[in-house]
Coordinates of C-alpha atoms and ligand atoms in Angstrom, one line a residue:
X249 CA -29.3 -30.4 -44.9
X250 CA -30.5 -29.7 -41.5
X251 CA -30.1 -26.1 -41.7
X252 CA -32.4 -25.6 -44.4
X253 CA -36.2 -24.3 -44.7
X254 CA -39.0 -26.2 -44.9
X255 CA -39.4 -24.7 -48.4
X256 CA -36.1 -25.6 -49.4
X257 CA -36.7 -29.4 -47.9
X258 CA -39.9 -29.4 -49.8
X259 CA -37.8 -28.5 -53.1
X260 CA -35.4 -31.1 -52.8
X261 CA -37.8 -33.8 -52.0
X262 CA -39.8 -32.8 -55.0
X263 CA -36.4 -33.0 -57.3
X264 CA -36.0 -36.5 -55.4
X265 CA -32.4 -34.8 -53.7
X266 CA -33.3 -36.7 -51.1
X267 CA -36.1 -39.0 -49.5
X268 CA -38.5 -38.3 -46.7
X269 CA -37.3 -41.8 -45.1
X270 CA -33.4 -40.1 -45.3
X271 CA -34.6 -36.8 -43.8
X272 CA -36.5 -38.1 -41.3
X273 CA -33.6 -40.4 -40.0
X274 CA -31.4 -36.8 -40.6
X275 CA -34.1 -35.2 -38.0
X276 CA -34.1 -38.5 -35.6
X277 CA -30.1 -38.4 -35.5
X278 CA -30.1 -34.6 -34.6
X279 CA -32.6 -35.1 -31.5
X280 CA -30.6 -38.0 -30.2
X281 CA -27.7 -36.4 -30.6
X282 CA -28.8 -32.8 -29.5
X283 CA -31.8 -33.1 -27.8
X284 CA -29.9 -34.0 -23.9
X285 CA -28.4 -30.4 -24.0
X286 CA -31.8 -28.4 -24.2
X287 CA -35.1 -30.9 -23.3
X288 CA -37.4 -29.9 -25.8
X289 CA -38.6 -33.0 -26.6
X290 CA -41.3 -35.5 -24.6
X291 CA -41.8 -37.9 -26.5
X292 CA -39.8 -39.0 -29.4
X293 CA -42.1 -41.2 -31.8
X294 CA -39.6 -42.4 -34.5
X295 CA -41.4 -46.0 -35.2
X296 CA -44.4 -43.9 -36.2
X297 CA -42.2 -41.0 -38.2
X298 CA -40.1 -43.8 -40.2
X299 CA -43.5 -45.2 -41.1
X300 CA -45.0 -42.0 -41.8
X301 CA -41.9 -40.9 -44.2
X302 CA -42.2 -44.8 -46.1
X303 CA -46.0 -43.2 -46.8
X304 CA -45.2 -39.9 -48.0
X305 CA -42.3 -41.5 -50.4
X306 CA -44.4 -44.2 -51.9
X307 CA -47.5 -41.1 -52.1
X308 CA -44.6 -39.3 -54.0
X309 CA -43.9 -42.1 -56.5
X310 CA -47.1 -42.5 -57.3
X311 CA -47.1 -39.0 -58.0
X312 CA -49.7 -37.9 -55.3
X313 CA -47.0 -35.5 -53.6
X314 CA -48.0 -31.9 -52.2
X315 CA -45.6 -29.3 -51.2
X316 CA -46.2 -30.8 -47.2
X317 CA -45.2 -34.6 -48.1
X318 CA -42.6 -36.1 -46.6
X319 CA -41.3 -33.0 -44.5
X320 CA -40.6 -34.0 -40.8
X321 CA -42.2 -31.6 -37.9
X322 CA -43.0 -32.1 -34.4
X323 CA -46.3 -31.7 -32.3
X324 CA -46.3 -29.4 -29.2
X325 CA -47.4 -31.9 -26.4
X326 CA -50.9 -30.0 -26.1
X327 CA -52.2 -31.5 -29.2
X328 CA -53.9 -35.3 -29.1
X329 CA -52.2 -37.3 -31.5
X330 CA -53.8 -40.7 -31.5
X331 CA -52.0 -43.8 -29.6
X332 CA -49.2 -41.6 -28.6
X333 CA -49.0 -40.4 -25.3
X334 CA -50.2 -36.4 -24.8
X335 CA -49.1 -34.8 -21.3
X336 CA -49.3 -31.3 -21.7
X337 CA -46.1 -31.4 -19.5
X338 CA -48.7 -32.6 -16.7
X339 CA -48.2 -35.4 -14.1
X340 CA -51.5 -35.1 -15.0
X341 CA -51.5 -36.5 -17.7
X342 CA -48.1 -38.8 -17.5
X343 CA -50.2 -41.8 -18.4
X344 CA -52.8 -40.5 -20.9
X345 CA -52.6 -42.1 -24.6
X346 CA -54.8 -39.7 -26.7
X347 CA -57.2 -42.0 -28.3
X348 CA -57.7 -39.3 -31.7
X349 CA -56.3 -36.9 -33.0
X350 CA -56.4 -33.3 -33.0
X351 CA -57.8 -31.8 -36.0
X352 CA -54.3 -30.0 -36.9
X353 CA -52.4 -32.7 -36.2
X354 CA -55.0 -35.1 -38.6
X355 CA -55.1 -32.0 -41.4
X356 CA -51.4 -32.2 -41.3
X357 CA -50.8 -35.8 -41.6
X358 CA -53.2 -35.9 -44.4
X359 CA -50.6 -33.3 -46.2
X360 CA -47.9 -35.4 -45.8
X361 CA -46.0 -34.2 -42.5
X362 CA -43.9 -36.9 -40.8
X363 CA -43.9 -36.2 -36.8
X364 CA -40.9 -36.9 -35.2
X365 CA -42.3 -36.3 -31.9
X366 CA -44.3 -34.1 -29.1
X367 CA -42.4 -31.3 -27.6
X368 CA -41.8 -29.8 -24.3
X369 CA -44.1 -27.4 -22.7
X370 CA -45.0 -25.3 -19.6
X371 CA -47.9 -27.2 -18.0
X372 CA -50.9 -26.7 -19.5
X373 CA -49.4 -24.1 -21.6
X374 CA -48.9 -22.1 -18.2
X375 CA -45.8 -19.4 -18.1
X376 CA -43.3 -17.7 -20.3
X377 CA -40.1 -20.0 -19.3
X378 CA -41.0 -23.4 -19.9
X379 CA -40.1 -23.7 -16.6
X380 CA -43.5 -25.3 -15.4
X381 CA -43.3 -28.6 -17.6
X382 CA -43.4 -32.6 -15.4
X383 CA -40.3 -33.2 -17.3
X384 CA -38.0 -30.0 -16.7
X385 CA -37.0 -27.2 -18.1
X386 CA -36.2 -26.1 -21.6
X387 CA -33.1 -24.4 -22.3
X388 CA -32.4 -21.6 -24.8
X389 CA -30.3 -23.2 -27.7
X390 CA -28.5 -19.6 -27.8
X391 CA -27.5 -19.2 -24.3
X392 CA -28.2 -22.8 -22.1
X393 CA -28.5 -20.9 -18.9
X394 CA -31.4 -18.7 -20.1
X395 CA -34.8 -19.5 -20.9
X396 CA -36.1 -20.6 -24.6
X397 CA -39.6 -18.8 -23.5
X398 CA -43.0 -20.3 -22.9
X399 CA -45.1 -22.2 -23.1
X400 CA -44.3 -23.5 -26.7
X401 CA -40.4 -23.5 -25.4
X402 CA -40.1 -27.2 -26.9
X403 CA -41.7 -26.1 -30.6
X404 CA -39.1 -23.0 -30.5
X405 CA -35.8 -24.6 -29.1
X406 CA -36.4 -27.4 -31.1
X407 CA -36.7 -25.2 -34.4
X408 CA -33.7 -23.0 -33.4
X409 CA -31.5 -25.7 -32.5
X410 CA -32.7 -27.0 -36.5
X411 CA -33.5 -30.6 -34.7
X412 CA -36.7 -30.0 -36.9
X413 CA -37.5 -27.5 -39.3
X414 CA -40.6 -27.0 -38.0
X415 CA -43.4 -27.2 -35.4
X416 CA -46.7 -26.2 -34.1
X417 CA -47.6 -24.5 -31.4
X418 CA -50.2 -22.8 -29.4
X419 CA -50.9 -19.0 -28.1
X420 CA -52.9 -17.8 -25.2
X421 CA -51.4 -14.6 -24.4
X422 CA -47.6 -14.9 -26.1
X423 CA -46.8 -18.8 -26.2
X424 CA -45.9 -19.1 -30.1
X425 CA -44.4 -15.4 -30.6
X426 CA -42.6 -14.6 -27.0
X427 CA -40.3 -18.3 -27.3
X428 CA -40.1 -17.2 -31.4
X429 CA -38.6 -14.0 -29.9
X430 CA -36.4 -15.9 -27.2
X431 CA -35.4 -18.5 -29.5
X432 CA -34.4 -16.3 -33.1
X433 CA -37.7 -18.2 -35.2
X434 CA -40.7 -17.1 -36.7
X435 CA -43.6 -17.4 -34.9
X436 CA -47.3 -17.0 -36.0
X437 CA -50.4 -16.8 -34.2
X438 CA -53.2 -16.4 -36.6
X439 CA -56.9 -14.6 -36.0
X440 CA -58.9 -16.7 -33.1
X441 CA -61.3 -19.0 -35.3
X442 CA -58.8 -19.3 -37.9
X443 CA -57.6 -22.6 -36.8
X444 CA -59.4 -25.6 -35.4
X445 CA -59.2 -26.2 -31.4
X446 CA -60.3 -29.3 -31.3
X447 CA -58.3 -31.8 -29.9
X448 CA -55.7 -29.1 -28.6
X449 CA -56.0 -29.5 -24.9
X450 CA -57.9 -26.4 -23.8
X451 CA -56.1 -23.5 -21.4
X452 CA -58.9 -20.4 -21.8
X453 CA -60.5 -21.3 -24.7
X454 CA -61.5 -18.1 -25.5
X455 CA -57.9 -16.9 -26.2
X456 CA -55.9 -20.2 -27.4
X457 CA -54.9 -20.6 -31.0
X458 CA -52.7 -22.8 -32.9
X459 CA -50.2 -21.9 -34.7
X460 CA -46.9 -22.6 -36.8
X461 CA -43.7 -22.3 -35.8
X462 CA -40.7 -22.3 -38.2
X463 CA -37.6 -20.4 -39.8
X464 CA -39.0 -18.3 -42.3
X465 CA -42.7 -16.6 -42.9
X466 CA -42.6 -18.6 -46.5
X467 CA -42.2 -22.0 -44.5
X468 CA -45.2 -20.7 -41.5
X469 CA -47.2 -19.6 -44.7
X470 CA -47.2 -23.2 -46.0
X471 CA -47.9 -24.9 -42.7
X472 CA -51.0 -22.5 -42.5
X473 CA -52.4 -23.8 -45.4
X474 CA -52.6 -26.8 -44.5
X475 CA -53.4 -26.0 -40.5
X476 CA -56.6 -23.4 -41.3
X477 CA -60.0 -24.1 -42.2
X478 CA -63.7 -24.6 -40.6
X479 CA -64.0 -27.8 -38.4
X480 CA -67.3 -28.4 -37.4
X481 CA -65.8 -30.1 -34.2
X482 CA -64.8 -26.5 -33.0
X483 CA -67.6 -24.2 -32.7
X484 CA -65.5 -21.3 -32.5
X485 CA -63.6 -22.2 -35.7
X486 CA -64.9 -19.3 -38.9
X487 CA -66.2 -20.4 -41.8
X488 CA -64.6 -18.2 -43.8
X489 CA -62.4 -19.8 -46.9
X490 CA -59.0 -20.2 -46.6
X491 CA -56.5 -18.4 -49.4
X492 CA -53.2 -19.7 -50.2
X493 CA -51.3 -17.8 -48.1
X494 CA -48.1 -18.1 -49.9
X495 CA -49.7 -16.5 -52.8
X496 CA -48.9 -12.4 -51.5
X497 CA -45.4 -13.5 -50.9
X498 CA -43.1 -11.0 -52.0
X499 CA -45.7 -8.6 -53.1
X500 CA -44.3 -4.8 -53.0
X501 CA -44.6 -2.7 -50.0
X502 CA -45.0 1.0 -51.7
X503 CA -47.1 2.6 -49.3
X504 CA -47.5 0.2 -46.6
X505 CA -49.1 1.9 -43.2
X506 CA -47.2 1.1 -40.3
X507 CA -49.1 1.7 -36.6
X508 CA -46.2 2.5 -34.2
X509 CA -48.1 2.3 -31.0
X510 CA -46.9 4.7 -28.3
X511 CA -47.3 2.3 -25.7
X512 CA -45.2 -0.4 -27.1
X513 CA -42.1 1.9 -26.3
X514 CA -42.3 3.2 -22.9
X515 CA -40.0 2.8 -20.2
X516 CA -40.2 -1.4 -19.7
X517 CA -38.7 -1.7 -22.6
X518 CA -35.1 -3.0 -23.2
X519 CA -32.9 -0.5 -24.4
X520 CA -31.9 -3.1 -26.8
X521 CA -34.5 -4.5 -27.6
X522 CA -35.6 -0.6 -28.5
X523 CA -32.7 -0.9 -31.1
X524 CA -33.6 -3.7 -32.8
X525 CA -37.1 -2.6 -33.5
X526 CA -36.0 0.9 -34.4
X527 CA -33.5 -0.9 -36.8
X528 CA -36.1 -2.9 -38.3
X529 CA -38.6 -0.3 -38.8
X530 CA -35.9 2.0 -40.8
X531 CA -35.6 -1.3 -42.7
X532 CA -39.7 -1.5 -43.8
X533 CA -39.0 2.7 -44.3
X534 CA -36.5 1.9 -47.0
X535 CA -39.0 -0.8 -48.8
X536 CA -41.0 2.0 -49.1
X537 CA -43.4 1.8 -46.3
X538 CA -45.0 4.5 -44.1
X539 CA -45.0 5.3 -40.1
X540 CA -47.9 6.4 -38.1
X541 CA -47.4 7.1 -34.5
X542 CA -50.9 5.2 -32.8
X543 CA -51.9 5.6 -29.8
X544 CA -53.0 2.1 -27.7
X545 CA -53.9 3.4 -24.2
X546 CA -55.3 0.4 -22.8
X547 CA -52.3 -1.6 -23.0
X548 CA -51.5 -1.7 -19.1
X549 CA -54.7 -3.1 -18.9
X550 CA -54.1 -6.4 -21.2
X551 CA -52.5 -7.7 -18.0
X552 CA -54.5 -7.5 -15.3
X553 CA -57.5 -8.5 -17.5
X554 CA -55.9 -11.5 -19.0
X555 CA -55.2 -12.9 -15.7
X556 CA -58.5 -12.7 -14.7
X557 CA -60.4 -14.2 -17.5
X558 CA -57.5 -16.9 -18.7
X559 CA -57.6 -18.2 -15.2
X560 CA -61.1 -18.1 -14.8
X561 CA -61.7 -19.8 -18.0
X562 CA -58.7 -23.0 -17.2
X563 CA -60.2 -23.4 -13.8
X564 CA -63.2 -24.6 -15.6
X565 CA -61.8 -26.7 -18.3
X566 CA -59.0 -27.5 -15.8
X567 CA -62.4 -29.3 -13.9
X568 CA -62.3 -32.2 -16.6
X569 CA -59.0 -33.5 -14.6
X570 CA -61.1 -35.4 -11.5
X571 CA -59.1 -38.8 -10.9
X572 CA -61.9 -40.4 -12.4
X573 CA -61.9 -39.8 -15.8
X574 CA -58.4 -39.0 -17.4
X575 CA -54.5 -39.5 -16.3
X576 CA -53.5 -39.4 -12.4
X577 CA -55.2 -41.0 -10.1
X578 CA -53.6 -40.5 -5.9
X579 CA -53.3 -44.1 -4.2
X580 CA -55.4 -45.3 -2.2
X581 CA -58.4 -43.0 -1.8
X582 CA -60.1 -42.8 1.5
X583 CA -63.4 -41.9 -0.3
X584 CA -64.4 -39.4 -3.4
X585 CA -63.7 -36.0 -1.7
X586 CA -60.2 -37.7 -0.9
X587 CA -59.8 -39.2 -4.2
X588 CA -60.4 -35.7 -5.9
X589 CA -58.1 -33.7 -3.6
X590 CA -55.6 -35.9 -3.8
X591 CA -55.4 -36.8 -7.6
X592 CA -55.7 -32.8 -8.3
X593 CA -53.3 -31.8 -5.4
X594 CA -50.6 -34.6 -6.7
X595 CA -51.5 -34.2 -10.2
X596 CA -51.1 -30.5 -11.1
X597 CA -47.6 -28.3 -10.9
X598 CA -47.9 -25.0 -8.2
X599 CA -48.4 -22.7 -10.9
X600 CA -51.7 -24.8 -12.4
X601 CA -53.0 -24.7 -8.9
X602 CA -52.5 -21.0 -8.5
X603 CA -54.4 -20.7 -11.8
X604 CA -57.0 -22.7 -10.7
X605 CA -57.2 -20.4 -7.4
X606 CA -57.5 -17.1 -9.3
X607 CA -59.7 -18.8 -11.4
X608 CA -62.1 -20.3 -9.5
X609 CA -62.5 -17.1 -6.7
X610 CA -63.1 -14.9 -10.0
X611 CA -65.7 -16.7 -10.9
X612 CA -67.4 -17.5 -7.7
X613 CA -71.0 -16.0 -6.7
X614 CA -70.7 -12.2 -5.6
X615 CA -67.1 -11.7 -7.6
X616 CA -68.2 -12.5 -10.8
X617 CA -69.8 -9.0 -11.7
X618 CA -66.3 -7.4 -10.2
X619 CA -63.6 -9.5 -12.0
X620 CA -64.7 -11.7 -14.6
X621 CA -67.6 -9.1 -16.1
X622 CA -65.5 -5.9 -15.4
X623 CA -62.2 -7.9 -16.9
X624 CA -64.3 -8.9 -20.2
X625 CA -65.1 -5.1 -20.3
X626 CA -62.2 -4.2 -20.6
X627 CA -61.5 -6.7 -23.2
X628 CA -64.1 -5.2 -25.4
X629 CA -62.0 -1.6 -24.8
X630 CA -59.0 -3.2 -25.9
X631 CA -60.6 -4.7 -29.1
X632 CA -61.9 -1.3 -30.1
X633 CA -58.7 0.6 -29.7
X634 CA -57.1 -1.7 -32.1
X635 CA -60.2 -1.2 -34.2
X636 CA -59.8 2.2 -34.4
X637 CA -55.7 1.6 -35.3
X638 CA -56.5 -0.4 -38.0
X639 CA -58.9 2.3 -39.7
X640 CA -55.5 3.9 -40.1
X641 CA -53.3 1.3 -40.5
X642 CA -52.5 -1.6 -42.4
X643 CA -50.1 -3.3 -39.8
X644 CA -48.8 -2.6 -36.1
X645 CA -45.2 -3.0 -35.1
X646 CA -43.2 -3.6 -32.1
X647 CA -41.5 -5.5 -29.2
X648 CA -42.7 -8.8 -29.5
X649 CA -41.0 -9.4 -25.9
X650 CA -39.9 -6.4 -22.9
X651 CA -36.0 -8.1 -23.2
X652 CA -34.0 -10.5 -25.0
X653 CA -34.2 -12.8 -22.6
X654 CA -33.9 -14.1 -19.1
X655 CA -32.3 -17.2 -16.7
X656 CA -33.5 -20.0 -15.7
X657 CA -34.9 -19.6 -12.5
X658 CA -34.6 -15.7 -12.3
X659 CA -38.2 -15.1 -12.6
X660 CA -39.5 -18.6 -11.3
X661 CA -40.5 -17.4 -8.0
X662 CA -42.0 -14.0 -8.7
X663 CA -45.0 -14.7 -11.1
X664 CA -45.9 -11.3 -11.6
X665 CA -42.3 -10.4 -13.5
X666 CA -42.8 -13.3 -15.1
X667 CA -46.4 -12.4 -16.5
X668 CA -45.1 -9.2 -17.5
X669 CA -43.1 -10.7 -20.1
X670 CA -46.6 -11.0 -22.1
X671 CA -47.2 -6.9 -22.2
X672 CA -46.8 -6.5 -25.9
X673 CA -48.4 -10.1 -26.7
X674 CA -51.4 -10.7 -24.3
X675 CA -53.7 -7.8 -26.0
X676 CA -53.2 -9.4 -29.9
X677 CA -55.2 -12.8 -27.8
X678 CA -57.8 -10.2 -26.0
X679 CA -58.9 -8.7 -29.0
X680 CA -58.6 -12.2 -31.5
X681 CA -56.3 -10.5 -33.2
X682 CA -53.0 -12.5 -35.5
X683 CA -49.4 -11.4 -34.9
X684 CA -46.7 -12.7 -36.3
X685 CA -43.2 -12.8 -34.1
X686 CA -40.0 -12.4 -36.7
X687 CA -35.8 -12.7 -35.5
X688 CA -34.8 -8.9 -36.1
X689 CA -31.4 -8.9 -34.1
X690 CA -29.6 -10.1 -31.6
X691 CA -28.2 -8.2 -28.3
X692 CA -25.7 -9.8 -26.2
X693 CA -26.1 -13.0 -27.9
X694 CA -29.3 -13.8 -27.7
X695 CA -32.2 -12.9 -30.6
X696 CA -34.5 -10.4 -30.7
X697 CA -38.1 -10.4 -32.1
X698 CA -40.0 -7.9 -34.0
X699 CA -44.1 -8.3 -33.3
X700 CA -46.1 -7.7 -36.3
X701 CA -49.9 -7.5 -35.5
X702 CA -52.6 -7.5 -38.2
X703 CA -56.2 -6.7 -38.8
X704 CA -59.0 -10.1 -38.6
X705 CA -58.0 -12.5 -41.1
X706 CA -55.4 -10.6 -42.7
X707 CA -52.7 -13.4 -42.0
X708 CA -52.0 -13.4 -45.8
X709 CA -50.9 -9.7 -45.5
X710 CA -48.7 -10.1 -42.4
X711 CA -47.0 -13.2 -44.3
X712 CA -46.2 -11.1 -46.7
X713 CA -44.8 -8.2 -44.9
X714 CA -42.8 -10.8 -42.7
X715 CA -41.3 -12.5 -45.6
X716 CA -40.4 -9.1 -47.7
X717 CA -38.2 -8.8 -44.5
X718 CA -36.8 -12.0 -44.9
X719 CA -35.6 -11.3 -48.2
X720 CA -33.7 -8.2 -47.1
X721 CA -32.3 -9.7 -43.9
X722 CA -30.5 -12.7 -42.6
X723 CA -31.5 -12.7 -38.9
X724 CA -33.7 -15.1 -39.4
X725 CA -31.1 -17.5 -41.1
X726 CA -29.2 -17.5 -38.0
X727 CA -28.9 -20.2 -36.2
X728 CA -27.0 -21.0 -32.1
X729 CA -23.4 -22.0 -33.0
X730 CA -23.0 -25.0 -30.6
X731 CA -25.8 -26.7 -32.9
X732 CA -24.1 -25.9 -36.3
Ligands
LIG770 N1 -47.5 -16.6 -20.5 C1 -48.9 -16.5 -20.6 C2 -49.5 -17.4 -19.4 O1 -48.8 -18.0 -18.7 C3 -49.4 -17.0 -21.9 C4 -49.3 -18.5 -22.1 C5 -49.8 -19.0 -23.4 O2 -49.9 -18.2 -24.3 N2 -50.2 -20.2 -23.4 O3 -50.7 -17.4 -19.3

């Protein structure tokens, strides 16, 4: 049973196979059974799950069941989630009880989703290891010495290792697609807007985006129905309506355009990793869809600009955390300047703090114009080469991730490698754009991703072109052996 999509799941509790009260218990077994080996859980919350499956059954036999109720998923630790505690893998935040919820999280408890619990992070959604988390590493279900990816390591380790079938996450510049990748899962990160960020502990607010995380494109395509939508809490959310995005599923791909851009192939990439994508392409070319060789010469810069204006924008929300108001506070303050050193210098990780650095020296009087200003330029040039893709294009393919994979600790102390993993991801988040990370292979044992980048909004259409995959390949019904 635990090997099965959330689709599937959905099916059988609808035929009454099985009740959300038994498959939660199923999903509570797994994680106390399984969870020790990889540490992708914080917080396990099974009195509020068993209660929350009782719900959904007795909403089912009064017939007020949708295709959500009942199925068991778990909350990456960034979200609030009312009288439970929320770290963001902080000391931080160690002690902090969200008192609400966050809008996804309360949109998907009213469809029925039980959570089983709030998963392991980087800090503050910080890195591409999920090395940076209070509570320790996450491990790669695949390969326990390697890294599951990051920040949403938790959400994608937990999926992999099926100790839930599915989770959210949240993307900055690679968190839900580059652990997808790592971990052999489907990752989404829809159009910036798209969902609501309110309640979702803020990183650079003008990149981060929630998003689904799960086995298959049907099962993310069912979670973002119930996930999008305006929220007038958000002011950044679009008020655009929201289509049923499993509706495309399965719709032909005569004549699809496929962007190959240049730059997504050069000479960091895994040789591979190359393979894979090569592999996976031929595979779209014999559904009948078409290859355009693009050209995305700002690439290089996604980098450099990111880590300008992501750090510059957490060093201001990052400001919220003063000793005063929310989670750590440093014993015995000598007075306020030593109370606010002190709860910050305890409170945060070394890689928050060298965030905050960047940050705050971007942003400070006589730099500004140089870094932050220049860095949103080149934003804007990033955004219009994709523009300019998509006039030609329907969808853009590639890498999702440089390599298959790393160790633990082989990048941990050099943080530009590290950032690097994020080339092919970081520019989908510059320009607001939604990519969708898909398992396409697997070299030396651990999976490889595909990246599938839409146009604005088009999430329905990238669904779609994920899940014809799906239906022509297995990769994405593999699952780490030691877990069977
Ligand atoms: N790895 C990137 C970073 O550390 C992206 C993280 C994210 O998407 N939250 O900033």
């Amino acid at each position: 049973m635990h090997t099965n999509t959330l689709k599937s799941l959905s099916d059988a509790l609808a035929k009454g196979d099985i009740s959300s009260r038994e498959l939660t218990q199923l999903f509570l077994d797994r994680i106390k059974q399984h969870d020790s080996g990889i540490n992708s859980f914080i917080t396990l919350t099974e009195e509020l799950a068993l209660a929350q499956a009782k719900t959904a059954d007795d909403a089912r036999a009064a017939g007020n069941a949708g295709p959500l109720t009942g199925i068991p998923i778990a909350h990456k630790d960034i979200f609030c989630t009312q009288g439970i505690k929320t770290s963001c893998a902080s000391k931080m935040l160690d002690n902090f009880i969200a008192p609400y919820n966050a809008t996804v999280v309360e949109k998907l408890n009213s469809s029925g989703t039980v959570t089983l619990g709030k998963t392991n992070m980087d800090e503050f959604a910080m890195g591409s290891s999920n090395e940076t988390s209070f509570y320790g590493s996450v491990k790669n279900p695949w390969n326990t010495e390697y890294v599951p990816g990051g920040s949403s390591g938790g959400s994608a380790a937990a999926v992999a290792a099926r100790l839930t079938p599915a989770a959210t996450g949240t993307d900055t510049g690679g968190s839900i697609r580059q652990p997808a990748s790592l971990c052999g899962i489907t990752g989404l990160k829809p159009t910036y807007g798209r969902i609501s960020r309110w309640g979702m502990i803020a990183f650079a607010s003008s990149l981060d985006q929630a998003g689904p995380m799960t086995q298959t494109a049907e099962d993310a395509a069912l979670l973002l129905n119930s996930m999008a939508g305006f929220d007038p809490k958000d002011s950044t959310s679009t008020d655009k309506t929201v289509p049923d995005f499993t509706a495309d599923l399965g719709n032909s791909h005569e004549g699809l355009r496929i962007g190959l851009p240049k730059q997504y192939f050069d000479s960091g990439l895994n040789a591979d990793v190359e393979n894979v994508v090569q592999d996976a392409i031929k595979q779209y070319e014999k559904m009948g869809a078409r290859i355009i060789e693009i050209e995305l010469p700002n690439t290089h810069l996604s980098i450099p600009a990111y880590y300008v204006v992501a750090p510059a924008e957490a060093s201001s929300n990052l400001s919220r955390f003063d000793g005063v108001r929310f989670g750590y506070r440093c014993d015995d303050p000598a007075d306020l300047e030593d109370l606010y050193k002190r709860s910050r210098g305890e409170g945060f990780g070394e890689e928050v703090k060298r965030r905050i650095m960047i940050g705050t020296y971007a942003l400070s009087a006589g730099y500004y114009d140089a870094y932050y200003l220049k860095a949103q330029k080149v934003r804007r040039l990033i955004k219009n080469e994709f523009d300019r893709a998509f006039a030609d294009v329907d969808v853009i393919m590639g890498p999702t991730s440089p390599n298959a994979g790393f160790k633990l600790g082989e990048k941990a102390s050099d943080p530009l490698s590290m950032y690097l993993s994020d080339i092919y991801t970081i520019s989908v988040n510059m320009a607001g754009l939604p990519g969708i990370s898909i398992p396409a292979g697997i070299s030396s044992g651990l999976p490889v991703g595909l990246q599938i980048i839409g146009n604005y909004f088009d999430e329905a259409k990238l669904l779609n072109v994920a899940h014809r995959f799906q239906q022509e390949t297995d990769w994405h019904a593999r699952m780490p052996a030691a877990f069977q």
